[in-house]
Coordinates of N, CA and C in Angstrom, one line a residue:
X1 N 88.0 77.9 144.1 CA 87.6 76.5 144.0 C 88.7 75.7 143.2
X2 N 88.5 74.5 143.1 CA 89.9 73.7 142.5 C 89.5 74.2 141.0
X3 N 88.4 74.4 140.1 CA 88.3 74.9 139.0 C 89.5 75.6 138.9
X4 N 90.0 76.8 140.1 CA 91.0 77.5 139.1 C 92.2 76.9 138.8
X5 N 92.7 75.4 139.4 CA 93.9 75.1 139.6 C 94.0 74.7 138.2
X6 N 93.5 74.4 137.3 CA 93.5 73.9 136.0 C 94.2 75.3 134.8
X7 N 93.7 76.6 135.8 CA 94.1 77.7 134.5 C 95.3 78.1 135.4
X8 N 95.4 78.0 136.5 CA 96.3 79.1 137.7 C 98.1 77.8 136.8
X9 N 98.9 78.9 136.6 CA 100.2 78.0 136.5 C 101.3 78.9 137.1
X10 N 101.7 78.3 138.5 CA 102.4 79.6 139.2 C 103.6 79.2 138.9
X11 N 104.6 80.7 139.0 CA 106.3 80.2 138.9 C 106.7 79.2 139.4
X12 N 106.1 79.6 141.1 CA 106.8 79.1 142.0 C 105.7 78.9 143.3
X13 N 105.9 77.7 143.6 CA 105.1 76.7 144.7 C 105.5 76.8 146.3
X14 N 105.1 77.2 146.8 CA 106.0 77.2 148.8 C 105.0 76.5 149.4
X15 N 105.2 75.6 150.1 CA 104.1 75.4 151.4 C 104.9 76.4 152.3
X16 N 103.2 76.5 153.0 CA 102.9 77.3 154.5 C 104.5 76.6 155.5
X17 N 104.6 77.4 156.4 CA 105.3 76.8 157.6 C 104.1 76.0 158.4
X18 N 103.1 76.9 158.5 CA 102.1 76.0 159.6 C 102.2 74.4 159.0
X19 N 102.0 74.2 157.6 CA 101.9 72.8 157.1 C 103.3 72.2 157.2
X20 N 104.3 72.7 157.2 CA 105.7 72.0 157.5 C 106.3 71.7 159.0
X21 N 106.0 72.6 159.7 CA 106.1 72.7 161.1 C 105.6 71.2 161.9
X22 N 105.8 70.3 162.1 CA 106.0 69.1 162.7 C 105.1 67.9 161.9
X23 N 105.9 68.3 160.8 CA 105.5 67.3 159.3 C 105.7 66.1 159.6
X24 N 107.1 65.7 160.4 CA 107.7 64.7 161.0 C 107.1 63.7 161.8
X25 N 105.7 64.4 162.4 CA 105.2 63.8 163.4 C 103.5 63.4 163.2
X26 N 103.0 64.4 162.1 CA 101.7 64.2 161.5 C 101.4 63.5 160.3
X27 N 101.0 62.5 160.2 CA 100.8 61.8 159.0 C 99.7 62.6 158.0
X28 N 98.9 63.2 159.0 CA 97.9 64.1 157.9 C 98.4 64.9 157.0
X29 N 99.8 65.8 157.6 CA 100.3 66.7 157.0 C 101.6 66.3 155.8
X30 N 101.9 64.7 156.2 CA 102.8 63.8 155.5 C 101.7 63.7 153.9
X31 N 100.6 63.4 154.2 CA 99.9 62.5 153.1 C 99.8 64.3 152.2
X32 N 99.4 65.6 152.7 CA 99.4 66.4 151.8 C 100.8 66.8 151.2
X33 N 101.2 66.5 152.2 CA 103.1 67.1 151.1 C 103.3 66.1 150.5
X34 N 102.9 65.5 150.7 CA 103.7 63.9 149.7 C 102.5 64.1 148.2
X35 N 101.2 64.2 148.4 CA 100.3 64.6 147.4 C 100.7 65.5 146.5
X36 N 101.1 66.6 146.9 CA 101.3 68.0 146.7 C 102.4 67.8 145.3
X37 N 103.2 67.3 146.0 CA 104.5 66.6 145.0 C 104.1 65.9 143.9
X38 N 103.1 65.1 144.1 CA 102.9 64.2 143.4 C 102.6 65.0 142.1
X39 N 101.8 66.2 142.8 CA 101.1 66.4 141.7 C 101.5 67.4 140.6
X40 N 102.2 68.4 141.8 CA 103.1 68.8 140.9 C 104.2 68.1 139.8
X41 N 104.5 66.9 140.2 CA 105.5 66.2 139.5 C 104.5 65.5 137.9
X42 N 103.3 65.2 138.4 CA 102.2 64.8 137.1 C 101.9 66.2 136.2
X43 N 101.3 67.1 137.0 CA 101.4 68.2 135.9 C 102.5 68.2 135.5
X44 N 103.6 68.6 135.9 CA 105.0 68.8 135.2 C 104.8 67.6 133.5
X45 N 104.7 66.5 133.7 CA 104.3 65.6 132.6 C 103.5 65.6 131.6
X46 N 102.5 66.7 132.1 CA 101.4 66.6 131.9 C 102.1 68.1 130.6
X47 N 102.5 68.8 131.1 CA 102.7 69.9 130.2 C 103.6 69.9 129.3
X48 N 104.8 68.7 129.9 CA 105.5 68.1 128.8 C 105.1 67.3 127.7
X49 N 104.3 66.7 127.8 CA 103.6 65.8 126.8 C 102.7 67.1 126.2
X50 N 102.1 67.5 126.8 CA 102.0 68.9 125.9 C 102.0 69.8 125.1
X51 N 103.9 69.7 125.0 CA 104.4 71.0 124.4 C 105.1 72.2 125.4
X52 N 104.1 72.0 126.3 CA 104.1 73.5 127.0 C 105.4 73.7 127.5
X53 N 106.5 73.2 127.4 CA 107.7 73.2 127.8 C 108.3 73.7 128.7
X54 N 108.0 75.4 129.0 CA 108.5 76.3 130.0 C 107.6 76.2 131.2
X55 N 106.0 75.8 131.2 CA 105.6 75.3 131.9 C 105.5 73.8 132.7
X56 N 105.9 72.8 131.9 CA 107.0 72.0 132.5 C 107.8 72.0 133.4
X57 N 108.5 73.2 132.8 CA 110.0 73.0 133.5 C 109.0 74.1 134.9
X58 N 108.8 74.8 134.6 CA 108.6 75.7 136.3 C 107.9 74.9 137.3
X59 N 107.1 74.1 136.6 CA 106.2 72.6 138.0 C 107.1 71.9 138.5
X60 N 108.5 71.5 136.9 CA 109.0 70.5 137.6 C 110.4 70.9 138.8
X61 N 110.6 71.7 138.0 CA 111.4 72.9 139.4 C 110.7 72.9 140.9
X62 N 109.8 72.8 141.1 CA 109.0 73.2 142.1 C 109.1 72.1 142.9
X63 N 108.3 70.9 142.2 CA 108.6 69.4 142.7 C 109.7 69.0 143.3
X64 N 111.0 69.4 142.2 CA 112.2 69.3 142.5 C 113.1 70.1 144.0
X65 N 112.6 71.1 144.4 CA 112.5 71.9 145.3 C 112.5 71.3 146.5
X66 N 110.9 70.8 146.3 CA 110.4 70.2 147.3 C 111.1 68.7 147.7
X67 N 110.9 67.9 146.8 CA 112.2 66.3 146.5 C 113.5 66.2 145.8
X68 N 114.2 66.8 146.1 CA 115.2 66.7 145.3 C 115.6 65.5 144.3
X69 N 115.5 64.3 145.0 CA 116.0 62.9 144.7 C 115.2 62.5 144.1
X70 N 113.5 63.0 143.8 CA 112.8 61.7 143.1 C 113.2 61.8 141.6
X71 N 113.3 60.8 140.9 CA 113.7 60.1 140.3 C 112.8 60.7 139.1
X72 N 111.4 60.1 138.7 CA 110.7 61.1 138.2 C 110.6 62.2 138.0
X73 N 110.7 63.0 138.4 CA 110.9 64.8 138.6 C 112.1 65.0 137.8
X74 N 113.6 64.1 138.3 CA 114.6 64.4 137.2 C 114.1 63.9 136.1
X75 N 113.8 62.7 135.8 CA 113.9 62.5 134.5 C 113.0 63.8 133.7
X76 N 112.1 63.7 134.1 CA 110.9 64.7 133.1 C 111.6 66.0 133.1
X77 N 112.7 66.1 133.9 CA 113.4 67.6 134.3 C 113.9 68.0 132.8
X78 N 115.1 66.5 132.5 CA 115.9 66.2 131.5 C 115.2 65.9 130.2
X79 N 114.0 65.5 130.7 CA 113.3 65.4 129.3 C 113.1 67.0 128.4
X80 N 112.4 68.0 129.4 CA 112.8 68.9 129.2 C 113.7 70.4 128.3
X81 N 114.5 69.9 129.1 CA 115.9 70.4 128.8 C 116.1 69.9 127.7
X82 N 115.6 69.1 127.3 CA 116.4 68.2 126.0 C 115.3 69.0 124.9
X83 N 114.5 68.9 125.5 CA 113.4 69.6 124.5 C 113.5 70.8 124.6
X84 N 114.3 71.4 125.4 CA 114.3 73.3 124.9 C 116.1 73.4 124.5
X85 N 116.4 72.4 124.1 CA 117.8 72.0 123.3 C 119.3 72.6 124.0
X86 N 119.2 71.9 125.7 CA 119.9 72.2 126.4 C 120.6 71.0 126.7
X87 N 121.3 70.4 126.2 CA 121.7 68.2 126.1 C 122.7 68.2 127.4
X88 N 123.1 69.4 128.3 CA 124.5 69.6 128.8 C 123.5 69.4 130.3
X89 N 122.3 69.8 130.1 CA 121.5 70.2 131.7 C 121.0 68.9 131.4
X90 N 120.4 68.0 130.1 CA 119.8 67.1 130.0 C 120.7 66.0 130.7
X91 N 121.6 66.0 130.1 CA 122.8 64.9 130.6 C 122.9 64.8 132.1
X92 N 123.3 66.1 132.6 CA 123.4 66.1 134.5 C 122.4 65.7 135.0
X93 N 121.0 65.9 134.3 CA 119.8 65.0 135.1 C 119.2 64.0 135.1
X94 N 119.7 63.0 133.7 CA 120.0 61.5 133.4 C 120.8 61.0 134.5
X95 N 122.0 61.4 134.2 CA 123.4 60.7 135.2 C 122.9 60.9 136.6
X96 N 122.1 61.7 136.9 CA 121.9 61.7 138.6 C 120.3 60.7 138.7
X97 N 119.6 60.7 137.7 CA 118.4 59.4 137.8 C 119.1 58.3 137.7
X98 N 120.2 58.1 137.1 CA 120.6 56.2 137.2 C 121.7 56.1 138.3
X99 N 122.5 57.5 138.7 CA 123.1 57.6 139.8 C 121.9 57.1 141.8
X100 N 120.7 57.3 141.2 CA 119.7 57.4 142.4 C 118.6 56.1 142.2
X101 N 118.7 55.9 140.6 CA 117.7 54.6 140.4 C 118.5 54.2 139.4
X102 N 119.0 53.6 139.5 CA 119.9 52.3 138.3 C 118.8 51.5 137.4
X103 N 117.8 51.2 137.9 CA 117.0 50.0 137.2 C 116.0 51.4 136.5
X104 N 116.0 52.3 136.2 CA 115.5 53.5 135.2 C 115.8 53.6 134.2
X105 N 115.1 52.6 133.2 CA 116.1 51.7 132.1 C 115.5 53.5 131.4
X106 N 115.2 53.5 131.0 CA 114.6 54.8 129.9 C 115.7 56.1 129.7
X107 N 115.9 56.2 131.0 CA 116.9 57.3 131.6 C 118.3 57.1 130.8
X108 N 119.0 55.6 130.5 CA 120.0 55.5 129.7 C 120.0 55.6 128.6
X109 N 118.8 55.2 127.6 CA 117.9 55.6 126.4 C 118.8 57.3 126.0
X110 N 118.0 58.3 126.7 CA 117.7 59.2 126.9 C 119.2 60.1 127.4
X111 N 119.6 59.4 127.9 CA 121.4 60.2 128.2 C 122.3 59.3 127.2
X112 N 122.2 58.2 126.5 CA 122.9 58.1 125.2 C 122.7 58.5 124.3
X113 N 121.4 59.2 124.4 CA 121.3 59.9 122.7 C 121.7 61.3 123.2
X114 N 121.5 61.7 124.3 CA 122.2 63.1 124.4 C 123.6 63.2 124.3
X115 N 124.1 62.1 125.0 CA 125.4 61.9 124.3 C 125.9 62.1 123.3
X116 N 125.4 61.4 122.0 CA 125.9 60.9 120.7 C 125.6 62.4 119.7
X117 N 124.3 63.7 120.6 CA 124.5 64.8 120.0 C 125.7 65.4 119.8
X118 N 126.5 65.1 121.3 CA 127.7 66.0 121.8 C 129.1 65.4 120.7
X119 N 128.2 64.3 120.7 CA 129.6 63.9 120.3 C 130.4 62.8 121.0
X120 N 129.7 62.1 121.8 CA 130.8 61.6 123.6 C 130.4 60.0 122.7
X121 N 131.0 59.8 121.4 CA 130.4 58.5 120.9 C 130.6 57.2 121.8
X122 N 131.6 57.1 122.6 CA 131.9 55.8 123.4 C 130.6 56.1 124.7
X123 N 130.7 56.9 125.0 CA 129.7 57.0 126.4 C 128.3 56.6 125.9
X124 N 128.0 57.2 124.8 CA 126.8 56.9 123.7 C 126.7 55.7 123.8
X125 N 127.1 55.2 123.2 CA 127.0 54.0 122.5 C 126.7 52.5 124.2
X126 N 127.8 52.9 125.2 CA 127.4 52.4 126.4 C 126.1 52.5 126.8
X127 N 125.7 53.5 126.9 CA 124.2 53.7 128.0 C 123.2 53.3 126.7
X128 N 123.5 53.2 125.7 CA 122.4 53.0 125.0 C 122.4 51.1 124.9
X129 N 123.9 50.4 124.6 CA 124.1 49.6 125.3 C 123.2 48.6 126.8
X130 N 123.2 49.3 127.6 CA 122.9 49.5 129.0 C 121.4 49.0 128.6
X131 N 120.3 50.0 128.1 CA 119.6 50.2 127.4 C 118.8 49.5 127.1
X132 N 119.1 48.7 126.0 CA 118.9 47.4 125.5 C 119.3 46.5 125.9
X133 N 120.3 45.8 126.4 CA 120.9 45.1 127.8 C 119.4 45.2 128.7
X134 N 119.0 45.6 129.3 CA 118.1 45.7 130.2 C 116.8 45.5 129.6
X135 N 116.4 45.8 128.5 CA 115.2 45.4 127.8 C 115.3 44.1 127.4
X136 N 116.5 43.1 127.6 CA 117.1 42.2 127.0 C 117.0 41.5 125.4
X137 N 117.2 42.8 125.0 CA 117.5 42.8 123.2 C 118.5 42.8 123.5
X138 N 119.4 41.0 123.5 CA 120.7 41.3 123.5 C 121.6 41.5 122.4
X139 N 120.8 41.5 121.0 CA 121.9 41.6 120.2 C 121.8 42.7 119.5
X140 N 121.2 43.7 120.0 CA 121.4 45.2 119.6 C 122.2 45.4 121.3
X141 N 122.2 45.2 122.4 CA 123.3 45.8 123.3 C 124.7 44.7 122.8
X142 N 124.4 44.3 122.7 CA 125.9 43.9 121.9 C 126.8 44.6 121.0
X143 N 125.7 45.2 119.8 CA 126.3 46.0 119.0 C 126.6 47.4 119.3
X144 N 125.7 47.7 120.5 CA 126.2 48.9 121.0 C 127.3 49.1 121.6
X145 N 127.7 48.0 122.4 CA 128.7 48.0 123.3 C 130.0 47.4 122.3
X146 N 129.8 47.3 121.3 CA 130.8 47.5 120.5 C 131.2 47.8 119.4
X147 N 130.5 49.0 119.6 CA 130.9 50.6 119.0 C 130.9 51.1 120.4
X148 N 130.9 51.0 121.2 CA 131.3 52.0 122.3 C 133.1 51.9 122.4
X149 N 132.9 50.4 122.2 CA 134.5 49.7 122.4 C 135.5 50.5 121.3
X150 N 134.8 50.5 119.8 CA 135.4 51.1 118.9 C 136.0 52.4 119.0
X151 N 134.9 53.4 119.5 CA 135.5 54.3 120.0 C 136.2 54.9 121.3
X152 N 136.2 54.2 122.2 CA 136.7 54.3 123.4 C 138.6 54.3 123.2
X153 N 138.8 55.8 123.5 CA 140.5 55.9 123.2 C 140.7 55.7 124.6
X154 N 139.9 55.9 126.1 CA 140.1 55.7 127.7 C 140.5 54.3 127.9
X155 N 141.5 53.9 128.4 CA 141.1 51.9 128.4 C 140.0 51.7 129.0
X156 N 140.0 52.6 130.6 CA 138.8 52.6 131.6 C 137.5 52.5 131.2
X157 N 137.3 53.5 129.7 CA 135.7 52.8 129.6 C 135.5 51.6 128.0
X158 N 136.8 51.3 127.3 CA 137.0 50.5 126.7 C 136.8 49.1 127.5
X159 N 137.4 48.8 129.1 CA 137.0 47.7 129.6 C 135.8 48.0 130.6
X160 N 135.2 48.7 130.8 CA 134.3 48.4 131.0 C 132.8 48.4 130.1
X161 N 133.2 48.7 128.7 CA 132.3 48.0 127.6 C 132.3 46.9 127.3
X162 N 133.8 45.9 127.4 CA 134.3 44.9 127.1 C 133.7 43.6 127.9
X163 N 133.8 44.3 129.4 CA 132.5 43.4 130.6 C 131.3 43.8 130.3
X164 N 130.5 44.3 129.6 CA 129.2 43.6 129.3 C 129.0 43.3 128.2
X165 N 130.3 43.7 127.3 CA 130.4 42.9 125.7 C 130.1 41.3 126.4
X166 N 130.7 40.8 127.2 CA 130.8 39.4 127.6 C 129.8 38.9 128.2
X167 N 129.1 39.9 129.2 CA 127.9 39.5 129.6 C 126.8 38.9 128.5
X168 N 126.7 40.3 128.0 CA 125.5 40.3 126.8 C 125.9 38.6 125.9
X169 N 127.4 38.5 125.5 CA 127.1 37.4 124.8 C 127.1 36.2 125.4
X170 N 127.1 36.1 126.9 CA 126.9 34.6 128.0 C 125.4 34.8 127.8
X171 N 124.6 35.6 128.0 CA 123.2 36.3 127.5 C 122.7 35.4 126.0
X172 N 123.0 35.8 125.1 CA 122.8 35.1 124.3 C 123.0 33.6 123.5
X173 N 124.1 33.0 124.3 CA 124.6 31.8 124.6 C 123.5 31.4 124.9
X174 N 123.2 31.4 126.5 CA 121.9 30.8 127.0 C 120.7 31.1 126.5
X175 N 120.3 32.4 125.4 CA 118.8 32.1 125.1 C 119.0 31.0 124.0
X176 N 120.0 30.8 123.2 CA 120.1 29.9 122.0 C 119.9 28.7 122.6
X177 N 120.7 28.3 123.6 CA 120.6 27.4 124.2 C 119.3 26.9 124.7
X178 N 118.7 27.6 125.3 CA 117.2 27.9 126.0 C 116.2 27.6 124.7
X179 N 116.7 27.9 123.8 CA 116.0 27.7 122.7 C 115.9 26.4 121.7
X180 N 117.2 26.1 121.7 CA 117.3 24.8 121.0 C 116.7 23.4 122.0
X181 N 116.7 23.8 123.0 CA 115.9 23.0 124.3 C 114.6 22.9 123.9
X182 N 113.7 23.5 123.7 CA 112.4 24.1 123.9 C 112.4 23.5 122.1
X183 N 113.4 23.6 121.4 CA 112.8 23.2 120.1 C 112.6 21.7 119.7
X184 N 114.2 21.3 120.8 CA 113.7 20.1 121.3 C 112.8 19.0 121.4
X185 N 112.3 19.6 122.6 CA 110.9 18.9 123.4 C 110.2 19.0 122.5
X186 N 109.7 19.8 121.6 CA 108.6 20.5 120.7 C 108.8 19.2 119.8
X187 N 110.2 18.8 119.2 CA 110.1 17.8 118.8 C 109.5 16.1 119.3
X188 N 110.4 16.6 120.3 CA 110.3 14.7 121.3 C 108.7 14.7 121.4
X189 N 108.3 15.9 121.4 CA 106.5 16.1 121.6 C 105.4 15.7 120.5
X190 N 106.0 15.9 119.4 CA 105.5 15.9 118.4 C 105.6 14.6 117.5
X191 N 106.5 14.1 117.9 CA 107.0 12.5 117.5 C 106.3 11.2 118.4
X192 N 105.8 11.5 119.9 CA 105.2 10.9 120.7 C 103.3 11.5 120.1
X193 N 103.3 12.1 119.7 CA 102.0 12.6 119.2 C 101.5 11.8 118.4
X194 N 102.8 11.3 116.7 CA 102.3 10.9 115.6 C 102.2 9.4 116.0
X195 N 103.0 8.8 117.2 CA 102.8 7.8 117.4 C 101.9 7.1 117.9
X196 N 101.4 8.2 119.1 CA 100.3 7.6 119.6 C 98.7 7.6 118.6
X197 N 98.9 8.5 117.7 CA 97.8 8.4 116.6 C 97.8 7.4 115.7
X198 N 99.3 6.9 115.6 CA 99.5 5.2 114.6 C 99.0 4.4 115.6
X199 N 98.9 4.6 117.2 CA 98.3 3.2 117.7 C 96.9 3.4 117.7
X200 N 96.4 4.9 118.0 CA 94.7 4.8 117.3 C 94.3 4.3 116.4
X201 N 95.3 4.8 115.5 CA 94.7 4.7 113.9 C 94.6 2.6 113.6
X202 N 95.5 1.9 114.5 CA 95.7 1.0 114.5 C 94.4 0.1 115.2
X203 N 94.6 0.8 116.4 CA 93.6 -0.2 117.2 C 92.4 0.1 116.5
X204 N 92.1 1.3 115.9 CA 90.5 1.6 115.6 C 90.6 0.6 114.3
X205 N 91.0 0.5 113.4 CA 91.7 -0.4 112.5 C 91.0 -2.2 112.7
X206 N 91.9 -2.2 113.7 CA 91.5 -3.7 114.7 C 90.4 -4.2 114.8
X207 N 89.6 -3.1 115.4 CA 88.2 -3.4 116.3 C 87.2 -3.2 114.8

């Protein structure tokens, strides 16, 4: 019964051939492999948040097996890895989630700090950069991207820290700006307010 799938934690996962054999053409057999994955890829999470770490890693293997490319599966791969203090396997499976999903903001989090164990301070300091940039805390990716610049002896990734040094601060240009607008109005708002209360206060006055 499903009761035992809760205690059962196998190495290793295979579907049948009968279930793969014209997968292409059955959606019934689509919705269980695509399930299958799923779920293996959730336990995998599931044992990560856990602790269980080597049980982790063998679900997420399995998942990974099955999908190579999802995105999820690596990350949690690399989360992993990082947690059984492997930063070299962590790193390869960061770089391939933002190589497959770019907008995986967490994923550069997560491969800059592996980074900055190694030592790779300029690469560090970018993706974490990146990072924050994308959370749009722009004035911590600012600072990151220049300490990335500081360290960068490559010109190659010294200018390309340099172009989103510039982005980030066109970025914060316009929230200041965006802001001084808005503080604005708040005023012009607030000055039309006390006025129209002197003509209350007036007319009631009057009558």
């Amino acid at each position: 019964g499903l009761g035992l799938l809760s205690a059962f934690q196998p190495d290793l996962v295979k579907l049948d051939m009968d279930l793969i054999r014209g997968l292409d053409t059955s959606s019934v057999k689509q919705t269980i492999v695509r399930n299958t994955i799923n779920m293996l890829r959730d336990l995998g999470k599931v044992y990560f948040m856990g602790g269980q770490l080597e049980s982790a890693l063998r679900t997420l293997e399995s998942a990974r097996g099955m999908i190579p490319e999802d995105s999820d599966t690596l990350f949690y791969l690399g989360r992993t890895q990082q947690e059984l203090g492997r930063p070299s396997e962590a790193v390869a499976l960061y770089t391939a989630v933002i190589q497959k999903t770019p907008d995986y903001r967490d994923a550069y989090y997560f491969l800059g700090q592996n980074l900055g164990q190694q030592g790779a301070l300029a690469d560090a300091h970018y993706y974490l950069g990146i990072y924050h940039l994308r959370a749009r805390d722009f004035k911590t990716a600012a600072a990151q991207f220049k300490q990335s610049i500081r360290n960068s002896e490559a010109p190659e990734k010294r200018e390309r820290a340099e172009r989103l040094l510039k982005q980030v601060e066109e970025e914060i240009k316009a929230e200041k700006k965006a802001l001084e607008m808005k503080y604005l109005a708040l005023a012009k708002f607030t000055e039309s307010l006390k006025a129209e209360l002197e003509a209350i206060k007036k007319a009631a006055g009057g009558g």
